[in-house]
Amino acid sequence: MNTMMDRDVCDRARLARDPRFDGLFFIGVKTTGIYCRPICPAPSPRPKNIVYYPSAAAAAAAGLRPCLRCRPETAPGTPAWNGTSATVSRALHLIRQGALDSGSVDDLAARLGVGARHLRRLFRQHIGATPKALADNQRLLFAKRLVVETDMPITQAALAAGYGSIRRLNAAFRKHVDRTPSQLRRSRPQARLRSDSGFRCTLTLPYRPPYDWERMLTFFQERAIPGVEWVDGGTYHRTIRLSTTCGTLAVRHAQKGHTLDLEVCMTDSRELMAVVDRVRRMFDLDANPRAIHQTLSLDPLLAERIRKSPGVRLPGSWDPFETAVRAIVGQQISVKGAVTQLGRIASTAGVPYGGNGNPHLAWFFPDAGDMAAADMAGIGMPQKRKETLRQLARHVVAGSLPFDSAGGLSPFVVTMTAIPGIGEWTANYVAMRALGEPDAFPASDLGIMKALQGGDTRPTVKQVMSRAEAWRPWRAYATIYLWQEQG
């Protein structure tokens, strides 16, 4: 049993209804057949009737139903990568992106480079349920959110959650919720969605406090690509394009509770779950600050930074290819200069978007196919850098540079640095932001060296790497803290 599942720790967190533990474990009640979040306001059951589970999927696999009062589907995501298993973390991301919708567990294991039996063993150890059970429960809880929080037609909610038909959705609800979607919808206090032309909805995305929203928003604002991204009035906006849908999204901090509001406007709802997962990774909403700070605070410099800014998160990205282009374009130039060049790339190689008439959101950023075919002669950047971008695009189109993080950090860095013009700094930066690798670390970064400098002596890369060993598996978060307060 890991530390977070220590019964004494879980008992104290449950009795205190401590929000820092929300989503880190779930409470099963044997007498009622229901499972709850640690913050559930219902009267606490007798200890002898309680069983603790490491995930909602584990509780569901034990035959328990989600509590209608505390709604486990609204808890922050279970961060299985908190020092337990990088393979499980990568598998969870692939599952959220639909890896088991049409593929098998064997296919998923092959992508991760492990055997199916070993993958199932890891899931039982860290999640308490099989990959298939987790995918099924994830789909159910997402559908339940859409039924309860929105006025989306139930048939559309079934498609958005990946059920394919309302019949399958009804069967899942009867089995696992003990109510039909229609019965559950009648019990909800208030709708949050109005569907008009196309598809539009607003969902709340929970996180574990603390969260420095202003710092995160400033990070994205300073790097917003003209025509693709826009920050205004405390809200982040951008255009989005996936395989079957396109449109825009907007993210803002909610007025109440530890949540962000996500507003999505798309041509098709079927990839809504993938959009939500991308946004959660983009704004690092599944992080467990308590676990991260516990390790990093052992370093006096990082402890001081954390004390001053405990809500810092790892800024992610909407699209891995876009982030790789950002990293290459930004080599040896200022952030402002890189933003200007990225805007030119978007208007030259991107696809026009005229969906809402907003001049700030005029383009979809080019994908690898667009970039490989684009004529970038008029974009003012060194010829070698343009060739690096072309090579990057060709590798992605050919499938030789996957951005799904399935292979892990080291193989990704090796593959990416094999492209001429891409070094370890760029590869680790992309792994940090695009793949959400919590242990990625651009050790040669000048800002890191300056932050660690003692007197007039700047550390070598070898010395930086040696000191950073104590920061594992959170070196990416250490990087963000070290980048603060430069100059």
mmCIF file of N, CA, C and O in Angstrom, residues 344-426:
data_model
loop_
_atom_site.group_PDB
_atom_site.id
_atom_site.type_symbol
_atom_site.label_atom_id
_atom_site.label_comp_id
_atom_site.label_asym_id
_atom_site.label_seq_id
_atom_site.Cartn_x
_atom_site.Cartn_y
_atom_site.Cartn_z
ATOM 1 N N ARG A 344 3.699 34.758 -38.105
ATOM 2 C CA ARG A 344 3.910 34.682 -39.550
ATOM 3 C C ARG A 344 3.748 33.254 -40.053
ATOM 4 O O ARG A 344 3.189 33.018 -41.130
ATOM 5 N N ILE A 345 4.252 32.291 -39.275
ATOM 6 C CA ILE A 345 4.098 30.882 -39.663
ATOM 7 C C ILE A 345 2.623 30.500 -39.708
ATOM 8 O O ILE A 345 2.160 29.825 -40.636
ATOM 9 N N ALA A 346 1.852 30.948 -38.706
ATOM 10 C CA ALA A 346 0.427 30.623 -38.668
ATOM 11 C C ALA A 346 -0.311 31.190 -39.867
ATOM 12 O O ALA A 346 -1.134 30.503 -40.490
ATOM 13 N N SER A 347 -0.016 32.434 -40.225
ATOM 14 C CA SER A 347 -0.718 33.052 -41.352
ATOM 15 C C SER A 347 -0.223 32.541 -42.704
ATOM 16 O O SER A 347 -0.946 32.620 -43.697
ATOM 17 N N THR A 348 0.997 31.995 -42.754
ATOM 18 C CA THR A 348 1.554 31.480 -44.009
ATOM 19 C C THR A 348 1.170 30.023 -44.238
ATOM 20 O O THR A 348 0.761 29.644 -45.340
ATOM 21 N N ALA A 349 1.321 29.201 -43.206
ATOM 22 C CA ALA A 349 1.117 27.761 -43.366
ATOM 23 C C ALA A 349 -0.167 27.252 -42.723
ATOM 24 O O ALA A 349 -0.569 26.111 -42.978
ATOM 25 N N GLY A 350 -0.810 28.072 -41.892
ATOM 26 C CA GLY A 350 -2.002 27.624 -41.188
ATOM 27 C C GLY A 350 -3.246 27.646 -42.052
ATOM 28 O O GLY A 350 -3.233 28.079 -43.212
ATOM 29 N N VAL A 351 -4.346 27.157 -41.460
ATOM 30 C CA VAL A 351 -5.636 27.094 -42.138
ATOM 31 C C VAL A 351 -6.522 28.209 -41.595
ATOM 32 O O VAL A 351 -6.640 28.368 -40.378
ATOM 33 N N PRO A 352 -7.141 29.020 -42.475
ATOM 34 C CA PRO A 352 -7.984 30.122 -41.988
ATOM 35 C C PRO A 352 -9.179 29.616 -41.183
ATOM 36 O O PRO A 352 -9.738 28.560 -41.454
ATOM 37 N N TYR A 353 -9.548 30.398 -40.160
ATOM 38 C CA TYR A 353 -10.742 30.108 -39.374
ATOM 39 C C TYR A 353 -11.635 31.331 -39.379
ATOM 40 O O TYR A 353 -11.225 32.400 -38.921
ATOM 41 N N GLY A 354 -12.833 31.178 -39.890
ATOM 42 C CA GLY A 354 -13.759 32.303 -39.918
ATOM 43 C C GLY A 354 -15.008 32.025 -39.132
ATOM 44 O O GLY A 354 -16.067 32.579 -39.404
ATOM 45 N N GLY A 355 -14.893 31.171 -38.126
ATOM 46 C CA GLY A 355 -16.069 30.689 -37.420
ATOM 47 C C GLY A 355 -16.777 31.702 -36.551
ATOM 48 O O GLY A 355 -17.980 31.612 -36.361
ATOM 49 N N ASN A 356 -16.052 32.679 -35.987
ATOM 50 C CA ASN A 356 -16.722 33.606 -35.061
ATOM 51 C C ASN A 356 -16.487 35.073 -35.398
ATOM 52 O O ASN A 356 -16.950 35.948 -34.672
ATOM 53 N N GLY A 357 -15.781 35.332 -36.468
ATOM 54 C CA GLY A 357 -15.556 36.714 -36.872
ATOM 55 C C GLY A 357 -14.627 37.495 -35.966
ATOM 56 O O GLY A 357 -14.493 38.714 -36.116
ATOM 57 N N ASN A 358 -13.961 36.841 -35.027
ATOM 58 C CA ASN A 358 -13.046 37.516 -34.108
ATOM 59 C C ASN A 358 -11.678 37.628 -34.778
ATOM 60 O O ASN A 358 -11.047 36.612 -35.066
ATOM 61 N N PRO A 359 -11.166 38.838 -35.023
ATOM 62 C CA PRO A 359 -9.873 38.971 -35.702
ATOM 63 C C PRO A 359 -8.709 38.419 -34.896
ATOM 64 O O PRO A 359 -7.653 38.134 -35.461
ATOM 65 N N HIS A 360 -8.896 38.257 -33.588
ATOM 66 C CA HIS A 360 -7.837 37.693 -32.755
ATOM 67 C C HIS A 360 -7.718 36.179 -32.932
ATOM 68 O O HIS A 360 -6.711 35.592 -32.536
ATOM 69 N N LEU A 361 -8.747 35.564 -33.500
ATOM 70 C CA LEU A 361 -8.753 34.108 -33.700
ATOM 71 C C LEU A 361 -9.050 33.824 -35.164
ATOM 72 O O LEU A 361 -10.158 33.445 -35.543
ATOM 73 N N ALA A 362 -8.035 33.999 -35.990
ATOM 74 C CA ALA A 362 -8.220 33.924 -37.441
ATOM 75 C C ALA A 362 -7.626 32.686 -38.079
ATOM 76 O O ALA A 362 -7.910 32.401 -39.246
ATOM 77 N N TRP A 363 -6.779 31.939 -37.327
ATOM 78 C CA TRP A 363 -6.054 30.831 -37.930
ATOM 79 C C TRP A 363 -6.031 29.607 -37.020
ATOM 80 O O TRP A 363 -6.032 29.732 -35.803
ATOM 81 N N PHE A 364 -6.006 28.437 -37.646
ATOM 82 C CA PHE A 364 -5.602 27.226 -36.953
ATOM 83 C C PHE A 364 -4.106 27.073 -37.178
ATOM 84 O O PHE A 364 -3.629 27.196 -38.317
ATOM 85 N N PHE A 365 -3.373 26.802 -36.112
ATOM 86 C CA PHE A 365 -1.930 26.627 -36.290
ATOM 87 C C PHE A 365 -1.685 25.428 -37.199
ATOM 88 O O PHE A 365 -2.378 24.418 -37.120
ATOM 89 N N PRO A 366 -0.712 25.516 -38.099
ATOM 90 C CA PRO A 366 -0.479 24.407 -39.039
ATOM 91 C C PRO A 366 -0.102 23.115 -38.339
ATOM 92 O O PRO A 366 0.648 23.126 -37.361
ATOM 93 N N ASP A 367 -0.632 22.000 -38.846
ATOM 94 C CA ASP A 367 -0.172 20.709 -38.355
ATOM 95 C C ASP A 367 1.061 20.294 -39.144
ATOM 96 O O ASP A 367 1.550 21.056 -40.009
ATOM 97 N N ALA A 368 1.577 19.112 -38.874
ATOM 98 C CA ALA A 368 2.825 18.691 -39.515
ATOM 99 C C ALA A 368 2.682 18.617 -41.031
ATOM 100 O O ALA A 368 3.598 18.991 -41.774
ATOM 101 N N GLY A 369 1.521 18.156 -41.512
ATOM 102 C CA GLY A 369 1.301 18.089 -42.950
ATOM 103 C C GLY A 369 1.289 19.454 -43.592
ATOM 104 O O GLY A 369 1.869 19.662 -44.672
ATOM 105 N N ASP A 370 0.618 20.417 -42.936
ATOM 106 C CA ASP A 370 0.607 21.791 -43.448
ATOM 107 C C ASP A 370 2.018 22.359 -43.509
ATOM 108 O O ASP A 370 2.407 22.991 -44.497
ATOM 109 N N MET A 371 2.787 22.127 -42.447
ATOM 110 C CA MET A 371 4.132 22.690 -42.357
ATOM 111 C C MET A 371 5.062 22.080 -43.401
ATOM 112 O O MET A 371 5.866 22.776 -44.015
ATOM 113 N N ALA A 372 4.949 20.781 -43.609
ATOM 114 C CA ALA A 372 5.827 20.111 -44.570
ATOM 115 C C ALA A 372 5.600 20.637 -45.984
ATOM 116 O O ALA A 372 6.531 20.674 -46.793
ATOM 117 N N ALA A 373 4.357 21.053 -46.282
ATOM 118 C CA ALA A 373 4.029 21.504 -47.634
ATOM 119 C C ALA A 373 4.139 23.014 -47.813
ATOM 120 O O ALA A 373 3.995 23.521 -48.930
ATOM 121 N N ALA A 374 4.398 23.742 -46.734
ATOM 122 C CA ALA A 374 4.354 25.207 -46.791
ATOM 123 C C ALA A 374 5.611 25.807 -47.417
ATOM 124 O O ALA A 374 6.706 25.259 -47.305
ATOM 125 N N ASP A 375 5.425 26.946 -48.045
ATOM 126 C CA ASP A 375 6.535 27.743 -48.555
ATOM 127 C C ASP A 375 6.830 28.827 -47.516
ATOM 128 O O ASP A 375 6.052 29.768 -47.355
ATOM 129 N N MET A 376 7.933 28.681 -46.804
ATOM 130 C CA MET A 376 8.261 29.623 -45.730
ATOM 131 C C MET A 376 9.334 30.621 -46.140
ATOM 132 O O MET A 376 10.035 31.175 -45.295
ATOM 133 N N ALA A 377 9.462 30.856 -47.438
ATOM 134 C CA ALA A 377 10.503 31.753 -47.936
ATOM 135 C C ALA A 377 10.354 33.165 -47.374
ATOM 136 O O ALA A 377 11.349 33.855 -47.127
ATOM 137 N N GLY A 378 9.114 33.595 -47.153
ATOM 138 C CA GLY A 378 8.897 34.961 -46.690
ATOM 139 C C GLY A 378 8.958 35.142 -45.190
ATOM 140 O O GLY A 378 8.753 36.263 -44.692
ATOM 141 N N ILE A 379 9.227 34.079 -44.461
ATOM 142 C CA ILE A 379 9.304 34.176 -42.998
ATOM 143 C C ILE A 379 10.747 34.462 -42.605
ATOM 144 O O ILE A 379 11.654 33.703 -42.927
ATOM 145 N N GLY A 380 10.946 35.548 -41.919
ATOM 146 C CA GLY A 380 12.301 35.987 -41.596
ATOM 147 C C GLY A 380 12.950 35.209 -40.484
ATOM 148 O O GLY A 380 12.855 35.584 -39.308
ATOM 149 N N MET A 381 13.618 34.130 -40.839
ATOM 150 C CA MET A 381 14.397 33.369 -39.873
ATOM 151 C C MET A 381 15.525 32.673 -40.622
ATOM 152 O O MET A 381 15.466 32.519 -41.851
ATOM 153 N N PRO A 382 16.585 32.276 -39.940
ATOM 154 C CA PRO A 382 17.715 31.628 -40.603
ATOM 155 C C PRO A 382 17.276 30.408 -41.420
ATOM 156 O O PRO A 382 16.365 29.681 -41.021
ATOM 157 N N GLN A 383 17.928 30.198 -42.538
ATOM 158 C CA GLN A 383 17.586 29.088 -43.411
ATOM 159 C C GLN A 383 17.719 27.740 -42.712
ATOM 160 O O GLN A 383 16.906 26.825 -42.916
ATOM 161 N N LYS A 384 18.742 27.586 -41.867
ATOM 162 C CA LYS A 384 18.930 26.319 -41.151
ATOM 163 C C LYS A 384 17.761 26.036 -40.218
ATOM 164 O O LYS A 384 17.358 24.877 -40.048
ATOM 165 N N ARG A 385 17.205 27.087 -39.629
ATOM 166 C CA ARG A 385 16.066 26.886 -38.730
ATOM 167 C C ARG A 385 14.829 26.462 -39.520
ATOM 168 O O ARG A 385 14.046 25.615 -39.065
ATOM 169 N N LYS A 386 14.657 27.045 -40.699
ATOM 170 C CA LYS A 386 13.542 26.628 -41.556
ATOM 171 C C LYS A 386 13.682 25.160 -41.944
ATOM 172 O O LYS A 386 12.701 24.409 -41.959
ATOM 173 N N GLU A 387 14.895 24.748 -42.238
ATOM 174 C CA GLU A 387 15.114 23.354 -42.616
ATOM 175 C C GLU A 387 14.853 22.423 -41.437
ATOM 176 O O GLU A 387 14.320 21.323 -41.607
ATOM 177 N N THR A 388 15.203 22.875 -40.221
ATOM 178 C CA THR A 388 14.906 22.071 -39.033
ATOM 179 C C THR A 388 13.398 21.895 -38.874
ATOM 180 O O THR A 388 12.922 20.797 -38.562
ATOM 181 N N LEU A 389 12.638 22.959 -39.119
ATOM 182 C CA LEU A 389 11.179 22.869 -39.037
ATOM 183 C C LEU A 389 10.630 21.898 -40.081
ATOM 184 O O LEU A 389 9.720 21.110 -39.796
ATOM 185 N N ARG A 390 11.173 21.957 -41.276
ATOM 186 C CA ARG A 390 10.726 21.023 -42.331
ATOM 187 C C ARG A 390 11.039 19.585 -41.939
ATOM 188 O O ARG A 390 10.205 18.685 -42.111
ATOM 189 N N GLN A 391 12.240 19.347 -41.414
ATOM 190 C CA GLN A 391 12.615 17.997 -41.011
ATOM 191 C C GLN A 391 11.727 17.504 -39.869
ATOM 192 O O GLN A 391 11.320 16.334 -39.848
ATOM 193 N N LEU A 392 11.450 18.397 -38.922
ATOM 194 C CA LEU A 392 10.545 18.037 -37.831
ATOM 195 C C LEU A 392 9.194 17.605 -38.385
ATOM 196 O O LEU A 392 8.661 16.551 -38.013
ATOM 197 N N ALA A 393 8.631 18.408 -39.289
ATOM 198 C CA ALA A 393 7.319 18.110 -39.862
ATOM 199 C C ALA A 393 7.335 16.775 -40.608
ATOM 200 O O ALA A 393 6.404 15.968 -40.491
ATOM 201 N N ARG A 394 8.386 16.521 -41.358
ATOM 202 C CA ARG A 394 8.462 15.272 -42.128
ATOM 203 C C ARG A 394 8.546 14.059 -41.211
ATOM 204 O O ARG A 394 7.942 13.025 -41.494
ATOM 205 N N HIS A 395 9.304 14.172 -40.124
ATOM 206 C CA HIS A 395 9.388 13.060 -39.180
ATOM 207 C C HIS A 395 8.037 12.779 -38.526
ATOM 208 O O HIS A 395 7.668 11.614 -38.331
ATOM 209 N N VAL A 396 7.299 13.832 -38.190
ATOM 210 C CA VAL A 396 5.994 13.642 -37.567
ATOM 211 C C VAL A 396 5.014 13.023 -38.563
ATOM 212 O O VAL A 396 4.265 12.098 -38.230
ATOM 213 N N VAL A 397 5.010 13.513 -39.788
ATOM 214 C CA VAL A 397 4.122 12.957 -40.818
ATOM 215 C C VAL A 397 4.445 11.482 -41.061
ATOM 216 O O VAL A 397 3.540 10.646 -41.214
ATOM 217 N N ALA A 398 5.736 11.150 -41.072
ATOM 218 C CA ALA A 398 6.155 9.768 -41.321
ATOM 219 C C ALA A 398 5.914 8.850 -40.130
ATOM 220 O O ALA A 398 6.023 7.623 -40.249
ATOM 221 N N GLY A 399 5.618 9.426 -38.960
ATOM 222 C CA GLY A 399 5.380 8.625 -37.771
ATOM 223 C C GLY A 399 6.632 8.226 -37.020
ATOM 224 O O GLY A 399 6.564 7.431 -36.073
ATOM 225 N N SER A 400 7.777 8.774 -37.408
ATOM 226 C CA SER A 400 9.030 8.417 -36.742
ATOM 227 C C SER A 400 9.298 9.257 -35.501
ATOM 228 O O SER A 400 10.248 8.989 -34.764
ATOM 229 N N LEU A 401 8.472 10.285 -35.254
ATOM 230 C CA LEU A 401 8.588 11.096 -34.035
ATOM 231 C C LEU A 401 7.208 11.203 -33.405
ATOM 232 O O LEU A 401 6.489 12.179 -33.607
ATOM 233 N N PRO A 402 6.780 10.196 -32.638
ATOM 234 C CA PRO A 402 5.464 10.263 -31.992
ATOM 235 C C PRO A 402 5.478 11.215 -30.815
ATOM 236 O O PRO A 402 6.457 11.294 -30.077
ATOM 237 N N PHE A 403 4.386 11.927 -30.641
ATOM 238 C CA PHE A 403 4.267 12.885 -29.538
ATOM 239 C C PHE A 403 3.307 12.389 -28.464
ATOM 240 O O PHE A 403 2.719 13.188 -27.755
ATOM 241 N N ASP A 404 3.142 11.070 -28.345
ATOM 242 C CA ASP A 404 2.182 10.572 -27.364
ATOM 243 C C ASP A 404 2.826 10.181 -26.039
ATOM 244 O O ASP A 404 2.154 9.702 -25.140
ATOM 245 N N SER A 405 4.138 10.356 -25.890
ATOM 246 C CA SER A 405 4.898 10.080 -24.669
ATOM 247 C C SER A 405 4.899 8.607 -24.289
ATOM 248 O O SER A 405 5.345 8.250 -23.201
ATOM 249 N N ALA A 406 4.402 7.738 -25.184
ATOM 250 C CA ALA A 406 4.286 6.325 -24.826
ATOM 251 C C ALA A 406 5.638 5.684 -24.531
ATOM 252 O O ALA A 406 5.756 4.825 -23.668
ATOM 253 N N GLY A 407 6.677 6.097 -25.244
ATOM 254 C CA GLY A 407 7.979 5.465 -25.072
ATOM 255 C C GLY A 407 8.771 5.950 -23.887
ATOM 256 O O GLY A 407 9.783 5.349 -23.524
ATOM 257 N N GLY A 408 8.362 7.066 -23.287
ATOM 258 C CA GLY A 408 9.102 7.604 -22.155
ATOM 259 C C GLY A 408 10.016 8.749 -22.540
ATOM 260 O O GLY A 408 10.224 9.062 -23.723
ATOM 261 N N LEU A 409 10.596 9.383 -21.532
ATOM 262 C CA LEU A 409 11.385 10.588 -21.717
ATOM 263 C C LEU A 409 12.678 10.340 -22.498
ATOM 264 O O LEU A 409 12.952 11.017 -23.488
ATOM 265 N N SER A 410 13.483 9.405 -22.048
ATOM 266 C CA SER A 410 14.803 9.205 -22.677
ATOM 267 C C SER A 410 14.716 8.845 -24.153
ATOM 268 O O SER A 410 15.403 9.456 -24.979
ATOM 269 N N PRO A 411 13.875 7.865 -24.554
ATOM 270 C CA PRO A 411 13.761 7.566 -25.980
ATOM 271 C C PRO A 411 13.265 8.753 -26.801
ATOM 272 O O PRO A 411 13.702 8.953 -27.934
ATOM 273 N N PHE A 412 12.360 9.557 -26.220
ATOM 274 C CA PHE A 412 11.871 10.727 -26.942
ATOM 275 C C PHE A 412 12.999 11.720 -27.190
ATOM 276 O O PHE A 412 13.143 12.253 -28.297
ATOM 277 N N VAL A 413 13.821 11.980 -26.169
ATOM 278 C CA VAL A 413 14.940 12.921 -26.325
ATOM 279 C C VAL A 413 15.917 12.413 -27.379
ATOM 280 O O VAL A 413 16.389 13.182 -28.234
ATOM 281 N N VAL A 414 16.212 11.127 -27.360
ATOM 282 C CA VAL A 414 17.132 10.553 -28.343
ATOM 283 C C VAL A 414 16.571 10.716 -29.758
ATOM 284 O O VAL A 414 17.282 11.123 -30.689
ATOM 285 N N THR A 415 15.287 10.401 -29.939
ATOM 286 C CA THR A 415 14.671 10.495 -31.263
ATOM 287 C C THR A 415 14.632 11.927 -31.757
ATOM 288 O O THR A 415 14.941 12.209 -32.922
ATOM 289 N N MET A 416 14.283 12.854 -30.879
ATOM 290 C CA MET A 416 14.147 14.241 -31.308
ATOM 291 C C MET A 416 15.494 14.879 -31.600
ATOM 292 O O MET A 416 15.634 15.645 -32.559
ATOM 293 N N THR A 417 16.511 14.569 -30.808
ATOM 294 C CA THR A 417 17.830 15.177 -31.038
ATOM 295 C C THR A 417 18.529 14.589 -32.251
ATOM 296 O O THR A 417 19.564 15.109 -32.685
ATOM 297 N N ALA A 418 17.983 13.518 -32.821
ATOM 298 C CA ALA A 418 18.546 12.972 -34.059
ATOM 299 C C ALA A 418 18.234 13.874 -35.258
ATOM 300 O O ALA A 418 18.867 13.749 -36.308
ATOM 301 N N ILE A 419 17.273 14.786 -35.094
ATOM 302 C CA ILE A 419 16.938 15.737 -36.158
ATOM 303 C C ILE A 419 17.950 16.876 -36.118
ATOM 304 O O ILE A 419 18.136 17.508 -35.070
ATOM 305 N N PRO A 420 18.630 17.166 -37.223
ATOM 306 C CA PRO A 420 19.623 18.258 -37.235
ATOM 307 C C PRO A 420 19.009 19.580 -36.789
ATOM 308 O O PRO A 420 17.916 19.953 -37.230
ATOM 309 N N GLY A 421 19.694 20.266 -35.894
ATOM 310 C CA GLY A 421 19.221 21.552 -35.403
ATOM 311 C C GLY A 421 18.456 21.477 -34.101
ATOM 312 O O GLY A 421 18.036 22.512 -33.565
ATOM 313 N N ILE A 422 18.245 20.261 -33.577
ATOM 314 C CA ILE A 422 17.527 20.099 -32.313
ATOM 315 C C ILE A 422 18.465 19.482 -31.280
ATOM 316 O O ILE A 422 19.006 18.394 -31.499
ATOM 317 N N GLY A 423 18.676 20.200 -30.180
ATOM 318 C CA GLY A 423 19.552 19.711 -29.121
ATOM 319 C C GLY A 423 18.766 19.239 -27.919
ATOM 320 O O GLY A 423 17.530 19.226 -27.914
ATOM 321 N N GLU A 424 19.480 18.868 -26.876
ATOM 322 C CA GLU A 424 18.827 18.313 -25.680
ATOM 323 C C GLU A 424 17.968 19.349 -24.966
ATOM 324 O O GLU A 424 16.942 19.009 -24.382
ATOM 325 N N TRP A 425 18.381 20.618 -24.990
ATOM 326 C CA TRP A 425 17.549 21.657 -24.359
ATOM 327 C C TRP A 425 16.183 21.683 -25.008
ATOM 328 O O TRP A 425 15.149 21.654 -24.327
ATOM 329 N N THR A 426 16.143 21.740 -26.338
ATOM 330 C CA THR A 426 14.871 21.810 -27.057
ATOM 331 C C THR A 426 14.025 20.571 -26.802
ATOM 332 O O THR A 426 12.822 20.671 -26.542
#
